Amino acid sequence: MLTTLRRIILEFSQDSELESALRRMVSQVKLAMNTDCCSIYLADYQYQHFVLMASDGLSKESIGQTTIDFSEGLVGLVGRREEPLNIANAQNHPKFIYTPEVMEDELHAFLGTPIIHQRKVLGVLTIQQKETRSFTETEEAFLVTLAAQLATILSNAEASGLVSKYTQNGQWLKPLTGAAGASGVAMAPIMVVQLVADLNTVAIEKCQDIAVELQRLQQAIEKTFSDFETMSSQLGTIISDNSLDIFEMYKQLLDSANLGGEIAKKIHLNWNAESALKLVVDSYILQFESLEDEYLRERASDIRDLGNRLLLNLQSLNAVQQSSPEEFILLANDVTASMVADFQHQGLKGIVSFTGSSNSHAAILARALAIPAIMGVERVPYSKLDKQLAIVDGYNGELFIAPNESLIREYQHLIVEEGALFDKVFEIKDLPSITPDGKAIELQLNAGLSHGFEHSKNTGAVGIGLYRTEIPFMDRSCFPSEYEQTLLYQKVLAAFPKQSVTMRTLDVGGDKSLPYFPITEDNPFLGWRGIRITLDHPEIFLVQVRAMIRANAGHGNLEIMLPMISSVTEVEEAIRLINQAYYELSLELDTAHAKLLVKPKVGIMIEVPSSIFQLKELAEKVDFFSVGSNDLTQYLLAVDRNNARVSSLYSSYHPSVLRALNYIAEQANQHLVPLSLCGELASEPAGALLLMAMGYDKLSMNPHNILRIKWVIRHVEFKRAKIILSHALTFSNAKQVHNYINEQLELLGLGGFVRAGM
Ligand code: PEP
Ligand code: MG
């Protein structure tokens, strides 16, 4: 049976056309189960009925025509009950409906099982037999197993466009979805941009004259270098932060010590310049794409972008060849940073990319330019999208194609509202973050994860509440030296003179791995991660802490934060090492420099549930607590924060998480330990409101949320927030909490923030 099942599923999944795959499958199942009929019905939620999609046994004419309402018949009953139905004589069943056109008069026994994917009924699989008999348990088990596997393939078939879930009679039924890359809303016709120069099309060829090829390469490198200079100086007039670092990185890579040198070496091996470029770039891409870390995998796209730009200049083509409409949404397979730079002066309103994530440089740049973007959107043929009017909803990652009148009106209204909101919140950038009844809440930046915004001064943030140090460790081929780290940390500390900068020690492991320090574990989030790694490797920890303390000399605003603390012993050990680093440095440095050394405050992240029950003991050891609500939610709810399958279960508004957060605030207050929160929850209006009421006086978040949160704080009285909190803590599920807070924000006149915040 197992072999038969595997064969049926394998053949089904290999068919490129859904209808023929379904046809083949019903015949195979009928044969394998030795029955007289097998049929598949698929659910159409718009019309609330099942459509007979394939059958071997029912009349051929009824296929694609016969529909059964969700509330009717035996098929409807299977769908509603979400369990198999095994009936010896279907025609006697009260729910049986006689449908003459399917010609099932002679069929009596009926076994139907729902096809369910992630709790959603996608269809019903049935077998029928002339004989009046109940199907055996083995037959039932076979059909259930088959339906479960079919569900997974069918859900993918939807995604790959085999089932038209989007259009019916030329109308778009639902939006295409992807990851929210940059918030905001835009409406304009789509302009599909395909690569002018594409390394994939380069044929590998030897060359005639090495010197000529080297010269061509040199000229292309120079031209590419100057392209990037132009891009970053043009963008530099609009963007003041280091999201433009990507162009610096490109320029460095062009250098003869890097990619440029490797391409030249290949030319010396007799390849022509295009081939040499392709060979080198392809091998880099392969290396990056094989990495587990999502951020680093995204770097493959950067290398491809650089390679294609070089190719463009080798072939002396013009990057922006097509004339663009006055306003447009740029759509491409892989929108890159340089594509954004090429088009941003020309009416670019929104960005849609079939590949990439919010970590892509195109998304980082889009955020810096305040252009709404959706990344990794479900793929649909370009021909269906080009020149179509579309709405980009960068908050929810939704792309509406050919929207109807009412949707257009709704979004036009939102765009106007958003513009007004943006102007409004910008006005308060220099005003204090304080409630109308006088409660001050410090807002700080989360920095380090992307290259964007970290040192932005326009947000009114007071320092950095979380500097994630992982990325400088990731973007390279070995651990950075103490000197390299010192230079980097000095830059960060200097960006916020007189304001505290909280640097977190290396938090790799989990979903963040270093290419040169691979960790393979079955359960990485419960494994060797954060402080566990660095305590096992004091040589890595000490170098990092020494670099931080050294960088702090003359600045004095450093605070050190320890990630993933689950016991008091870890804190004691880490503090011992930090003290050791400090004393070593004070002995090593000359007197003038040693005098500038300051012993930093040391705090811990509260993100592992065990730490919540030792707050008293931990309070005696450290100078501050900062709650990592992203991990705390993951560990309290036992829901992997990166697993799409369980993402609907992941919510920081879960009553248990809220109660834990409230308890932490009470404890910190009782033990007089300064408290902040640096997870995503702080950047949501509802989250910020609840946290402030709990007693979190410091919130750290992405730079682009600071002004919105400040606006919320300036418009909600502290005493009102406390009343809202006491109510919110009484609900029994996250959805109720969400709805309640949304209502309250509406009542407070902050409805416009809800859309962007939750
Ligand atoms: C957290 O866990 O909430 C946090 C801020 O840290 P990270 O997201 O880097 O794990
Ligand atoms: Mg964390």
Coordinates of C-alpha atoms in Angstrom, one line a residue, residues 528 530-541 577:
W528 CA 24.1 26.6 21.6
G530 CA 24.1 33.7 22.6
I531 CA 25.8 33.7 25.9
R532 CA 26.1 29.9 25.9
I533 CA 28.5 30.1 22.9
T534 CA 30.5 33.1 24.1
L535 CA 31.0 31.7 27.6
D536 CA 32.3 28.5 26.0
H537 CA 34.6 30.6 24.0
P538 CA 36.0 33.2 26.3
E539 CA 38.6 34.1 23.7
I540 CA 35.8 35.4 21.4
F541 CA 33.9 37.1 24.3
L577 CA 35.2 38.1 32.1

